PDB file of C-alpha atoms in Angstrom:
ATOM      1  CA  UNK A   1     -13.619 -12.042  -2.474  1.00  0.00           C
ATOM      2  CA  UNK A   2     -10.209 -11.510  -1.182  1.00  0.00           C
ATOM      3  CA  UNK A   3      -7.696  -8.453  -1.490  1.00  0.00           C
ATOM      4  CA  UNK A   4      -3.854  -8.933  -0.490  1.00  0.00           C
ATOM      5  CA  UNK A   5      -2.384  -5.410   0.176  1.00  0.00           C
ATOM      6  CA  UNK A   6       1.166  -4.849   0.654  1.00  0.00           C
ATOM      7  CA  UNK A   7       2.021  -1.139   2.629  1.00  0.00           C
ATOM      8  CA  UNK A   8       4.490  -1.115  -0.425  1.00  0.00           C
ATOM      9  CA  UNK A   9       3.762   0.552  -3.594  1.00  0.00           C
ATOM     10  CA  UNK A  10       3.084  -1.954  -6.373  1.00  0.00           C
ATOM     11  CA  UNK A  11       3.556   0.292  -9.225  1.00  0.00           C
ATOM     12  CA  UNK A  12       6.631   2.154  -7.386  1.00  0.00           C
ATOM     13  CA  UNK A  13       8.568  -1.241  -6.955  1.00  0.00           C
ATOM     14  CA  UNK A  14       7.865  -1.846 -10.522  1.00  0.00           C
ATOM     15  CA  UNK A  15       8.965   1.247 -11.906  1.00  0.00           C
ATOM     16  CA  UNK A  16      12.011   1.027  -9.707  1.00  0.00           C
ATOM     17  CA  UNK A  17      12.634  -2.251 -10.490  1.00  0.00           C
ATOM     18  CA  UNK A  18      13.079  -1.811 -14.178  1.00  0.00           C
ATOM     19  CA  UNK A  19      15.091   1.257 -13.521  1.00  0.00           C
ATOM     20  CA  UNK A  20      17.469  -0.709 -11.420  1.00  0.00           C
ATOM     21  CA  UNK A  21      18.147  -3.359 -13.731  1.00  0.00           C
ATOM     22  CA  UNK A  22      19.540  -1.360 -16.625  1.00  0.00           C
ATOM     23  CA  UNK A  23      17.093   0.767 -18.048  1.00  0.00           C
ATOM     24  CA  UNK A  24      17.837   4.409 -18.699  1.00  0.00           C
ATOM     25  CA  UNK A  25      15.400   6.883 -20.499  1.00  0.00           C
ATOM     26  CA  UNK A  26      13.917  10.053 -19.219  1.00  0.00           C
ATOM     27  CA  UNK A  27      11.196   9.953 -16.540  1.00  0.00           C
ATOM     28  CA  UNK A  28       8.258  11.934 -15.734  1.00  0.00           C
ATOM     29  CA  UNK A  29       5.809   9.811 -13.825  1.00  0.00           C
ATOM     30  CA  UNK A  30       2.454  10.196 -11.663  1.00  0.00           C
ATOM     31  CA  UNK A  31       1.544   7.640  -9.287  1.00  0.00           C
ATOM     32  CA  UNK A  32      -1.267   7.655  -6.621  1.00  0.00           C
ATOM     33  CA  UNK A  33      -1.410   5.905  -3.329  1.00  0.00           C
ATOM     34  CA  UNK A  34      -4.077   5.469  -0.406  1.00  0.00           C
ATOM     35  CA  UNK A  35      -5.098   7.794   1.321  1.00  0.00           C
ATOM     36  CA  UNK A  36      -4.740  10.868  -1.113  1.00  0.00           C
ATOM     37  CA  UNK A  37      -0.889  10.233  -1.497  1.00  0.00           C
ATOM     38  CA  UNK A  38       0.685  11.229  -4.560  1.00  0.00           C
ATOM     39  CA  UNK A  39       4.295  10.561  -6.213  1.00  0.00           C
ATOM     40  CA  UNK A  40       5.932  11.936  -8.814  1.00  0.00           C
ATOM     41  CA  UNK A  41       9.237  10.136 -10.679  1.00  0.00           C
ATOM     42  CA  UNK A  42      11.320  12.071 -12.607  1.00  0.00           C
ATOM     43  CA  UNK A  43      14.942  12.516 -14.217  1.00  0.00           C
ATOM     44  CA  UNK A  44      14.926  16.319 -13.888  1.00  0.00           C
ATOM     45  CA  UNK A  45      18.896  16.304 -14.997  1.00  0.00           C
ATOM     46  CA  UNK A  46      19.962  13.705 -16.599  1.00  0.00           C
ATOM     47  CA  UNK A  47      18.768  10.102 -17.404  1.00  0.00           C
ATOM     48  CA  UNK A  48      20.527   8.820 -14.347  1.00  0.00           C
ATOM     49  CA  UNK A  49      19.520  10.654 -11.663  1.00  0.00           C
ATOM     50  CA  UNK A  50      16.359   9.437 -10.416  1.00  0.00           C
ATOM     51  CA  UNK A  51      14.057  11.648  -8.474  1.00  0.00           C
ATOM     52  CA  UNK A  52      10.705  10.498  -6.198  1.00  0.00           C
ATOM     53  CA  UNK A  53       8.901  12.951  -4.729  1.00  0.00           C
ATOM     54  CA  UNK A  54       5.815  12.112  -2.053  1.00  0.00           C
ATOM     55  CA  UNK A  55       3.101  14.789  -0.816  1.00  0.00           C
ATOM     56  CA  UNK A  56       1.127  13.789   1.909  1.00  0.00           C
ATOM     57  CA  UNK A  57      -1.566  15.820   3.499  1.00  0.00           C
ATOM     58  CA  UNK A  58      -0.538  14.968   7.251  1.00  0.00           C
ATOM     59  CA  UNK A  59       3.043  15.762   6.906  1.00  0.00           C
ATOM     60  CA  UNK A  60       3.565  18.577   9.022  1.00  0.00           C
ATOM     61  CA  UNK A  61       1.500  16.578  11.756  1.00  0.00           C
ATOM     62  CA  UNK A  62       3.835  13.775  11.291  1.00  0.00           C
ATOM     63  CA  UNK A  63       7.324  16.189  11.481  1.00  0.00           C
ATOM     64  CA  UNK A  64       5.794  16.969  15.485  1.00  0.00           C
ATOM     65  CA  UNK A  65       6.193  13.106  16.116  1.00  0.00           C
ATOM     66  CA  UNK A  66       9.468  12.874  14.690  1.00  0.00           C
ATOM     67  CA  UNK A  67       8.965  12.106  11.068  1.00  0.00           C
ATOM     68  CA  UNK A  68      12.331  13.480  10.292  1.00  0.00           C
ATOM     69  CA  UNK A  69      14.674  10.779  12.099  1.00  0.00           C
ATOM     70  CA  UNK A  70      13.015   8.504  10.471  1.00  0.00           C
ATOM     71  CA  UNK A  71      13.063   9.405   7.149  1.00  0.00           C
ATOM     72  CA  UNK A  72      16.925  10.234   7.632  1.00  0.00           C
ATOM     73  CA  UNK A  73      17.390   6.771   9.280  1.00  0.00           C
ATOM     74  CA  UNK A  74      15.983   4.940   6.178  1.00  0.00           C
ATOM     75  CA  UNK A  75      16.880   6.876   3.602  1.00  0.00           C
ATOM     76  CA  UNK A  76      20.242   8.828   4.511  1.00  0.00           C
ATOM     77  CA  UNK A  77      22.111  10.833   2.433  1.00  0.00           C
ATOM     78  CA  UNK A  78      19.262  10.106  -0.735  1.00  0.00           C
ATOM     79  CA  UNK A  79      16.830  12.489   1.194  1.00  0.00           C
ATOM     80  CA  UNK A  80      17.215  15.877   0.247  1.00  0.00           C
ATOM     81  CA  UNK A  81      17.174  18.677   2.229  1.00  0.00           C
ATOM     82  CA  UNK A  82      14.595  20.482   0.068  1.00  0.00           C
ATOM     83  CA  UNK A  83      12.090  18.632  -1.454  1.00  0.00           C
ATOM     84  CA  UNK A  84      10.714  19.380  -5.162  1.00  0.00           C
ATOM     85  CA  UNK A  85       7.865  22.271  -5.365  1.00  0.00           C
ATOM     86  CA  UNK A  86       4.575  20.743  -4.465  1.00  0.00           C
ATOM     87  CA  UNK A  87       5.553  17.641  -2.730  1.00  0.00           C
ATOM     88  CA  UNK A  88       6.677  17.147   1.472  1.00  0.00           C
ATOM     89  CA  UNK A  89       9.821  14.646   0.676  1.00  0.00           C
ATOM     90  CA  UNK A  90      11.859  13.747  -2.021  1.00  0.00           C
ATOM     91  CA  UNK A  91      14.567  11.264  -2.470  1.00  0.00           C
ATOM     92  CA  UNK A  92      17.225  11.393  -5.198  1.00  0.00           C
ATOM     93  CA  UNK A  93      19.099   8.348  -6.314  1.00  0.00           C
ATOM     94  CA  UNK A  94      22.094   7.853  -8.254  1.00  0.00           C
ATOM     95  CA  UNK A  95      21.124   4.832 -11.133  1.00  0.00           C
ATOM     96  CA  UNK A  96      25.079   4.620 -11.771  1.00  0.00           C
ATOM     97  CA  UNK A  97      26.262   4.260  -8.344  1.00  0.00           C
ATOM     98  CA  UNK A  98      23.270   2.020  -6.635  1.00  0.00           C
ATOM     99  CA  UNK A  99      24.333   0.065  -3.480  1.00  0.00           C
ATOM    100  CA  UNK A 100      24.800  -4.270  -3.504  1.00  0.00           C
ATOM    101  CA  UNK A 101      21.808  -4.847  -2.188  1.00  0.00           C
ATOM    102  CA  UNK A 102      19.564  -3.454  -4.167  1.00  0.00           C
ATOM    103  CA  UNK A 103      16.858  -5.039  -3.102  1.00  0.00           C
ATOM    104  CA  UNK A 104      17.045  -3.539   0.102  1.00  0.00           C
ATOM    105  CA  UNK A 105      16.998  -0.417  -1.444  1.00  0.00           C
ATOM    106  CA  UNK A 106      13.815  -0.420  -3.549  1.00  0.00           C
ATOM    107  CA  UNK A 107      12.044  -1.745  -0.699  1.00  0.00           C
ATOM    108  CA  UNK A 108      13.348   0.906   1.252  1.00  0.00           C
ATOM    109  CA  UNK A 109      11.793   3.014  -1.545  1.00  0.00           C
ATOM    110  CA  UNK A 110       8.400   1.327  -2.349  1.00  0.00           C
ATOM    111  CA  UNK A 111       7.511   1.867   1.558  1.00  0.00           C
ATOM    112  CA  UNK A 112       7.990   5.476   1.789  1.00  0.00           C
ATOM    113  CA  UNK A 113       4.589   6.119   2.971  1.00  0.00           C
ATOM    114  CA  UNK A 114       4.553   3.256   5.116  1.00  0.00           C
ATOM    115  CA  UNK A 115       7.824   4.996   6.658  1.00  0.00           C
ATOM    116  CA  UNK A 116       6.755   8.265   6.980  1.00  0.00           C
ATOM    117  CA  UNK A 117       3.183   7.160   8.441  1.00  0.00           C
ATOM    118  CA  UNK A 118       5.119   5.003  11.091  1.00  0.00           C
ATOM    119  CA  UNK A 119       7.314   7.891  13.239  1.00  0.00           C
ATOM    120  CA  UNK A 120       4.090   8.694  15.996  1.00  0.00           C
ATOM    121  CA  UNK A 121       3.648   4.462  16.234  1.00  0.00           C
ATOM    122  CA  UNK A 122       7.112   4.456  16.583  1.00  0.00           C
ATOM    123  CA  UNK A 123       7.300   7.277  19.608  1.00  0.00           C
ATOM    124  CA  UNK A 124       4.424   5.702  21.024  1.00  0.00           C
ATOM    125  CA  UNK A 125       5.802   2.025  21.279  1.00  0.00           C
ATOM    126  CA  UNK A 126       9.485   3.545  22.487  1.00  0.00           C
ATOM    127  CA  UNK A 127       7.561   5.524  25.281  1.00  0.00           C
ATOM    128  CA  UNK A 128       5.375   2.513  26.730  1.00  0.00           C
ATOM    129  CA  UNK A 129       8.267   0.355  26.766  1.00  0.00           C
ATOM    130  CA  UNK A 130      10.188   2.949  28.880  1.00  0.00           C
ATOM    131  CA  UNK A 131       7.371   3.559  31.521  1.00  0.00           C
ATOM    132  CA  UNK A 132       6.611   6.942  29.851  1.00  0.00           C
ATOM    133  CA  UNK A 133       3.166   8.510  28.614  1.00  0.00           C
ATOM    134  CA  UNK A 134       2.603  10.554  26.021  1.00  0.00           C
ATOM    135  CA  UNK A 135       0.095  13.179  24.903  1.00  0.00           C
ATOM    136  CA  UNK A 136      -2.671  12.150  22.590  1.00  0.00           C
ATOM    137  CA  UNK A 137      -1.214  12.071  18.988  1.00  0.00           C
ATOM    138  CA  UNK A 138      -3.554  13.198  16.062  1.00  0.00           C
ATOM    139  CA  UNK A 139      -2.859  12.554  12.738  1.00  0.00           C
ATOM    140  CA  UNK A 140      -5.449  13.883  10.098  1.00  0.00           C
ATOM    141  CA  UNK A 141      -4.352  11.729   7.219  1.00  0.00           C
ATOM    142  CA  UNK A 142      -7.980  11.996   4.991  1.00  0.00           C
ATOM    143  CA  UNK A 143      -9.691  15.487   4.514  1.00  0.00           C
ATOM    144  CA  UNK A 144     -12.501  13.842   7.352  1.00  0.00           C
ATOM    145  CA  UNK A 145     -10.906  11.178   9.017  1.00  0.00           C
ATOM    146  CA  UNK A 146      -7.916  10.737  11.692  1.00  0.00           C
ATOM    147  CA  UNK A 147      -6.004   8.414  13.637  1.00  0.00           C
ATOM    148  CA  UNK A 148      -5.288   9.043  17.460  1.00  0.00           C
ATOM    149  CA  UNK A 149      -2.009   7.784  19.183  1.00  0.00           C
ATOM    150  CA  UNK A 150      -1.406   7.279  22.967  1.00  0.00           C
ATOM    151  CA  UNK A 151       0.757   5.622  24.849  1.00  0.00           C
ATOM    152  CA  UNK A 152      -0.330   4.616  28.398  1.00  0.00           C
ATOM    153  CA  UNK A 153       1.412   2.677  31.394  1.00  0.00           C
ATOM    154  CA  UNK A 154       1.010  -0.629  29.971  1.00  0.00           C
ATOM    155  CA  UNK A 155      -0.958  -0.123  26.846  1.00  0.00           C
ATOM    156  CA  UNK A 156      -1.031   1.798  23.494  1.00  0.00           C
ATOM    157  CA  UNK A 157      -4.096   2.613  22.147  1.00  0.00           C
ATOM    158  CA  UNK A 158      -4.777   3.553  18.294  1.00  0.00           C
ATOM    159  CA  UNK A 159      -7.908   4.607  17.502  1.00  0.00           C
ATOM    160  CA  UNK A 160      -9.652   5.095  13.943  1.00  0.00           C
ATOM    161  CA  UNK A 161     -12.464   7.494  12.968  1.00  0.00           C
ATOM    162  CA  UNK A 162     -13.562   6.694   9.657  1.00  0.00           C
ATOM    163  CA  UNK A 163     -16.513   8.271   7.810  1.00  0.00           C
ATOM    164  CA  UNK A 164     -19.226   6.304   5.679  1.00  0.00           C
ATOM    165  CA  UNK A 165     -20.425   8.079   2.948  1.00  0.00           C
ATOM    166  CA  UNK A 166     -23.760   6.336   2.360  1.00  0.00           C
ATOM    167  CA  UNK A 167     -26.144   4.324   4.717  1.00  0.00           C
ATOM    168  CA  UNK A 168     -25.651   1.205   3.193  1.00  0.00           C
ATOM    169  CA  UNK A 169     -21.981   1.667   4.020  1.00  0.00           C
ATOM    170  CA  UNK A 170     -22.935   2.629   7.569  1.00  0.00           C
ATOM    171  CA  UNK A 171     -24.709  -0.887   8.024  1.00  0.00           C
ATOM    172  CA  UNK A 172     -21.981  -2.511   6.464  1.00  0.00           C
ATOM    173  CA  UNK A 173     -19.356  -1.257   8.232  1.00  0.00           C
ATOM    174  CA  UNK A 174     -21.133  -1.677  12.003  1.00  0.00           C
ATOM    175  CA  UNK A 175     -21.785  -5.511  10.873  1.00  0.00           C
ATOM    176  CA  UNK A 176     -17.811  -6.004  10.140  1.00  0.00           C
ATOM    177  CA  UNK A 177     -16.611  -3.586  12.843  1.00  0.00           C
ATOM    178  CA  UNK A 178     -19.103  -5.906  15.396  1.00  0.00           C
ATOM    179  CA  UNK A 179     -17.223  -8.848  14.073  1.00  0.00           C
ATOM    180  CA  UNK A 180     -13.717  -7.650  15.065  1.00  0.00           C
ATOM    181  CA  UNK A 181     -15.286  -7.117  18.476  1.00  0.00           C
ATOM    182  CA  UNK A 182     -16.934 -10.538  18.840  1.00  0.00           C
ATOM    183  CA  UNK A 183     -13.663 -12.357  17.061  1.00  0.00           C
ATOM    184  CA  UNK A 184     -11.547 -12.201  20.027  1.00  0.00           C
ATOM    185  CA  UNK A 185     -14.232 -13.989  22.418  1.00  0.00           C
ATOM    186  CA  UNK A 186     -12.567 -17.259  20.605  1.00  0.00           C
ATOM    187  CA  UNK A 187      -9.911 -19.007  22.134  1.00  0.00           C
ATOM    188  CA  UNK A 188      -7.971 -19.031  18.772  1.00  0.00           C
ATOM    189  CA  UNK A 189      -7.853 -14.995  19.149  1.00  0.00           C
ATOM    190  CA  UNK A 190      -7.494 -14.463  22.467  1.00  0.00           C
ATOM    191  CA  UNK A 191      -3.682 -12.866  22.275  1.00  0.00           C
ATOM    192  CA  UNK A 192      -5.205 -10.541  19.261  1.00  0.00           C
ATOM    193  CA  UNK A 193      -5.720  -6.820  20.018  1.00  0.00           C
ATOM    194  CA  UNK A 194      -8.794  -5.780  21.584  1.00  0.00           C
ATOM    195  CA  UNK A 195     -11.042  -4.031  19.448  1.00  0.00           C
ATOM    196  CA  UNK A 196     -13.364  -1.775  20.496  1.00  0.00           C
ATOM    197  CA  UNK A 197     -16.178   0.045  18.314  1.00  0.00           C
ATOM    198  CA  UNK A 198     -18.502   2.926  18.757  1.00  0.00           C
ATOM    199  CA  UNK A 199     -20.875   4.745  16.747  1.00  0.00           C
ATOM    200  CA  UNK A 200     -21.567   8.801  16.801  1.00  0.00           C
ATOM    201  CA  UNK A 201     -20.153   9.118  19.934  1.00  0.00           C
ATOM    202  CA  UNK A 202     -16.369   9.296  20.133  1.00  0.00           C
ATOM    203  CA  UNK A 203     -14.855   6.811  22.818  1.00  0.00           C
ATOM    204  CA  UNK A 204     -13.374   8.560  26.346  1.00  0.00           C
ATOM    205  CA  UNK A 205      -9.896   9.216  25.525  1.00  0.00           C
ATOM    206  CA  UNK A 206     -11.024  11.862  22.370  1.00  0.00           C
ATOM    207  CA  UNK A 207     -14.033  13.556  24.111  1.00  0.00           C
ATOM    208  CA  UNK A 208     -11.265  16.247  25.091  1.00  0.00           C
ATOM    209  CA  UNK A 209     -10.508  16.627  21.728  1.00  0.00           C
ATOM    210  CA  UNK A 210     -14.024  16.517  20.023  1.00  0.00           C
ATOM    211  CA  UNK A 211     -16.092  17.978  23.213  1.00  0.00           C
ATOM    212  CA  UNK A 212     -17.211  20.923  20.962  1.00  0.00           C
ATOM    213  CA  UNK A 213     -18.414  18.363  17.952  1.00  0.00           C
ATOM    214  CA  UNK A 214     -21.568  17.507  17.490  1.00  0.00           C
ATOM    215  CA  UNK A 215     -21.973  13.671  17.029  1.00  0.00           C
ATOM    216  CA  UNK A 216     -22.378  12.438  13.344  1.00  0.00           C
ATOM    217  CA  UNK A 217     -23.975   9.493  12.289  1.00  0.00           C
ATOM    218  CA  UNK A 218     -21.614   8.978   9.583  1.00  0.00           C
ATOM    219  CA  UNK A 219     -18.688   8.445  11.565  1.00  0.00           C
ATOM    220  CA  UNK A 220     -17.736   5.315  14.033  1.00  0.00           C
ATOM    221  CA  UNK A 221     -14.834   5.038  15.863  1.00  0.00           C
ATOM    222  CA  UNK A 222     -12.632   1.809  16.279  1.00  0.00           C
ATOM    223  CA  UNK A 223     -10.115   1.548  18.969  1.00  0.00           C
ATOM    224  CA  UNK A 224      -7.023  -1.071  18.915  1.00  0.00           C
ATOM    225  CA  UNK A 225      -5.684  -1.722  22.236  1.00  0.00           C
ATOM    226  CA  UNK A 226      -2.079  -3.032  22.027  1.00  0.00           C
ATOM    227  CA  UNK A 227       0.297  -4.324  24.683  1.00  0.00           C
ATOM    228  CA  UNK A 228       4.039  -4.877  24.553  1.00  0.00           C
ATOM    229  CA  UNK A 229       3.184  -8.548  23.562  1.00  0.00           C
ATOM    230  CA  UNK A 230       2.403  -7.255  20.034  1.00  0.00           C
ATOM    231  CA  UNK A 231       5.238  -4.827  19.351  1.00  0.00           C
ATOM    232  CA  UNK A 232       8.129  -5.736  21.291  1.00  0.00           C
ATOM    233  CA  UNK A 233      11.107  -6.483  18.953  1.00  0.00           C
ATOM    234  CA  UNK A 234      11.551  -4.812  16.021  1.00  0.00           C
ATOM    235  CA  UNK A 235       9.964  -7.681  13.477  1.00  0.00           C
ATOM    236  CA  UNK A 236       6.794  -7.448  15.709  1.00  0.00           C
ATOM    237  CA  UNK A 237       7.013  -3.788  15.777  1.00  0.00           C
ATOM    238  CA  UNK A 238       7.437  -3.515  12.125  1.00  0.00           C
ATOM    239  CA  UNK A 239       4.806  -5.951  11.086  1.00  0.00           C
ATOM    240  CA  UNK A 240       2.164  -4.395  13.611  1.00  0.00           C
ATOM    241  CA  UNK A 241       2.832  -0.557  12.134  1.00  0.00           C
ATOM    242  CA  UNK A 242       2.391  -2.105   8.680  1.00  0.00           C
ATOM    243  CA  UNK A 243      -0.831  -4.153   9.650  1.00  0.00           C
ATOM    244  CA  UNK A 244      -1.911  -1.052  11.480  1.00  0.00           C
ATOM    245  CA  UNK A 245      -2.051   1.823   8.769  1.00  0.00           C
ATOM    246  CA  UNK A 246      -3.943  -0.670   6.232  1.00  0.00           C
ATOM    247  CA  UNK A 247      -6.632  -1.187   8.389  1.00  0.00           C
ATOM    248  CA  UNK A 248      -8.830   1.394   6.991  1.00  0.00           C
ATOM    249  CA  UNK A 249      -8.369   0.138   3.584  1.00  0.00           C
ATOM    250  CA  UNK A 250      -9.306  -3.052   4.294  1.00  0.00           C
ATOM    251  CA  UNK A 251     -12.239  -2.120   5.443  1.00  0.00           C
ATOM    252  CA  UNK A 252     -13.888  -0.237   3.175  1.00  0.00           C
ATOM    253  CA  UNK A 253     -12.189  -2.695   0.280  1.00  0.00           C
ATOM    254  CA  UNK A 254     -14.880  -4.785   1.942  1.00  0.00           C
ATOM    255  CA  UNK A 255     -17.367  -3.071   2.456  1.00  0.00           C
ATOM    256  CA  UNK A 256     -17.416  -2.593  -1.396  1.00  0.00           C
ATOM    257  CA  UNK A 257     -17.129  -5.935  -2.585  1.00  0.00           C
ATOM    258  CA  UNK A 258     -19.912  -6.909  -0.225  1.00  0.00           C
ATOM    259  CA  UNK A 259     -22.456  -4.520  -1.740  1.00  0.00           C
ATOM    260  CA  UNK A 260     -20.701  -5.773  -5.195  1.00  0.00           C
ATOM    261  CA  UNK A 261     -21.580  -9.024  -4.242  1.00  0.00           C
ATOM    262  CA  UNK A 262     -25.280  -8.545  -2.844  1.00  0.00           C
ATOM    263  CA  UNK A 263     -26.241  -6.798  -6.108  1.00  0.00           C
ATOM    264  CA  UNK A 264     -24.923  -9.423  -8.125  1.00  0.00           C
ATOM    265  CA  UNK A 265     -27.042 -12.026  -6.576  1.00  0.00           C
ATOM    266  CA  UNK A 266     -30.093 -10.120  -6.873  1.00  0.00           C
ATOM    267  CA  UNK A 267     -29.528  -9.574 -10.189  1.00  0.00           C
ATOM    268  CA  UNK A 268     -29.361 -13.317 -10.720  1.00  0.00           C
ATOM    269  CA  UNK A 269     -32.248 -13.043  -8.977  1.00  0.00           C
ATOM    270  CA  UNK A 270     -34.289 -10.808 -10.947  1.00  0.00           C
ATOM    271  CA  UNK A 271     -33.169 -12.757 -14.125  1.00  0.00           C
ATOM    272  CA  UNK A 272     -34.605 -16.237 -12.854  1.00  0.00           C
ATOM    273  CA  UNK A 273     -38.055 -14.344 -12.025  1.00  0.00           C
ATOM    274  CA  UNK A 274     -38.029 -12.879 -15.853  1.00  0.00           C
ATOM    275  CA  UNK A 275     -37.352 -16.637 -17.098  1.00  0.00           C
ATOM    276  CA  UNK A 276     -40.469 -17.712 -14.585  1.00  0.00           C
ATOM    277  CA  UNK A 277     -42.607 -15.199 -16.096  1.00  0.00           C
ATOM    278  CA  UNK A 278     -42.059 -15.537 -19.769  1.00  0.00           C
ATOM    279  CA  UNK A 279     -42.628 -19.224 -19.537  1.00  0.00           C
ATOM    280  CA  UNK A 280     -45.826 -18.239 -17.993  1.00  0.00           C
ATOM    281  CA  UNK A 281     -48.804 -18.811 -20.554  1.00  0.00           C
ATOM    282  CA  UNK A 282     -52.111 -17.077 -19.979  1.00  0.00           C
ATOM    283  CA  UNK A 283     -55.269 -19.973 -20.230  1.00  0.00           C
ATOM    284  CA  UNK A 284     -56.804 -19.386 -23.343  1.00  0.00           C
ATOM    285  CA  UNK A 285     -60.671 -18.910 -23.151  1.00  0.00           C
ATOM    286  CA  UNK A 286     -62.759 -20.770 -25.349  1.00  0.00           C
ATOM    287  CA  UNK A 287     -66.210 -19.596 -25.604  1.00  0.00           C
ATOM    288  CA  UNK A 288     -69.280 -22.124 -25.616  1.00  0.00           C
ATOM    289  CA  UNK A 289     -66.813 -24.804 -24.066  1.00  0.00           C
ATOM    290  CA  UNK A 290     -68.333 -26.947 -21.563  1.00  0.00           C
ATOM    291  CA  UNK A 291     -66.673 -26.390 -17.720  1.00  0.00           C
ATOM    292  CA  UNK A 292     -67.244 -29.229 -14.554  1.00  0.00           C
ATOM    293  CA  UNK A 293     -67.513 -27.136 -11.120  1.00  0.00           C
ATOM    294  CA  UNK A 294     -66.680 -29.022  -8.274  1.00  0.00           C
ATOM    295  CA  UNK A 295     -69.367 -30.211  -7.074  1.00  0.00           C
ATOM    296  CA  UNK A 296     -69.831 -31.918 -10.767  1.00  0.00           C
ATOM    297  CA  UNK A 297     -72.279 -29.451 -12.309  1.00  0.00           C
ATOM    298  CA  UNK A 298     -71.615 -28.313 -15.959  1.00  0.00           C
ATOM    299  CA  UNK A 299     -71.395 -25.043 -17.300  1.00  0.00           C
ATOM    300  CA  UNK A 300     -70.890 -23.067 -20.406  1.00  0.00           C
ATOM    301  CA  UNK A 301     -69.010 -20.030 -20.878  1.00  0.00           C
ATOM    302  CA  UNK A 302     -70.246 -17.440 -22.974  1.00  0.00           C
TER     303      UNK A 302
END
């Protein structure tokens, strides 16, 4: 049971699509992402004027690592200065004068998030590649779960907490997590990242952080280790920030369609023991019919 997630938004490419391509009727529109994201699409002035606004709980985090430039590097003059009440960015576009390429544009649009998520990867890979360090980047972008950012003399490290809500999920999730350790020990993975996993206890470089947390049970940690092999360039840069920030999804995508699966199969299970036991017949007793033992002897029942 496979899943192919884009970092785009499906239903924001549609919606943009269509709008693109002719169609003009007033908008009001709520779409949710990953990750607790939220849009909202809307033609707050006339039919033309399209408006997408994005709230994100980490945003503030993410203006430290310089979310800013980015946003006004992608998105230019359609980011406004002040975004709509309730929301941390907003774009406006102009349906009557879009560029050529539109293309380019609703992509553009469609990986907002993706954008917005990427600035402290982004600092991180520009820093390494320079000779520089950098502090330890949090980003808090669930209510209980973070990602950590660091760059290092010739590394960057990303590490994942991530919290299972049931124990099930905690098996689950050590058995795949073990996996993307063991994976790289084959010769077909051996330019992969190295993945590193560790339950309760936080690995070295966030004991600072966490020294006054008490260790949960419900919480494991997975470290990516990267090296300029896997991000210099921009296409390699770009595809390993995308890769990156769906990691977590993935994850628990299949976590859940494993338990989906297992209880499937046992109740397939459960059905073939019913069919065993109602063709089961209980031996009818007969009384006064004559029984052999064994040994050859006869009997009676009474």
């Amino acid at each position: 049971m496979l899943i192919d997630l884009h970092p785009a938004n499906r239903i924001l490419d549609e919606t943009l699509r269509e709008r693109f391509s002719g169609s003009a009727e007033k908008l009001v529109m709520k779409v949710a992402d990953f990750d607790g994201v939220s849009y909202r699409l809307s033609t707050p002035e006339s039919k033309t004027i399209l408006q997408i606004s994005m709230a994100i709980a980490c945003y503030q985090q993410l203006r430290d690592y310089g979310a800013d430039d980015v946003l006004r590097r992608e998105y230019g003059d359609l980011l406004q200065s002040r975004p709509e009440d309730g929301f941390d960015i907003t774009l406006r576009v102009d349906l009557e004068n879009l560029p050529e390429d539109k293309e380019d544009l609703l992509r553009k649009i469609s990986l907002l998030k993706r954008n917005v998520l990427a600035a402290p990867f982004e600092l991180a890979f520009a820093a390494q590649l320079e000779g520089r360090e950098t502090e330890l980047m949090t980003v808090a972008y669930r209510a209980d779960e973070a990602f950590y950012i660091k760059a290092q003399q010739d590394r960057v490290t990303v590490i994942f907490s991530t919290t299972f809500s049931e124990e099930t999920d905690r098996i689950f999730g050590k058995v795949f997590l073990q996996e993307f350790v063991d994976a790289r020990r084959s010769p077909a993975t051996q330019n992969a990242p190295q993945v590193l996993f560790s339950a309760r206890e936080p690995p070295m470089e966030l004991r600072s952080v966490l020294s006054s947390s008490q260790p949960d049970e419900n919480v494991g940690y997975v470290t990516f280790v990267l090296f300029p092999r896997h991000y210099t360039g921009k296409d390699k840069a770009d595809g390993c920030i995308s890769r990156i920030q769906l990691f977590r999804d993935y994850l628990h995508y299949h976590i859940k369609a494993s338990k989906a699966y297992m209880h499937s199969r046992l109740r397939v299970r459960v059905d073939s023991f019913l069919k065993v036991l109602n063709r089961a017949r209980p031996e009818q007793i007969e009384a006064g019919k004559e029984k052999k033992t064994a040994s050859g002897k006869t009997f009676k029942r009474t």
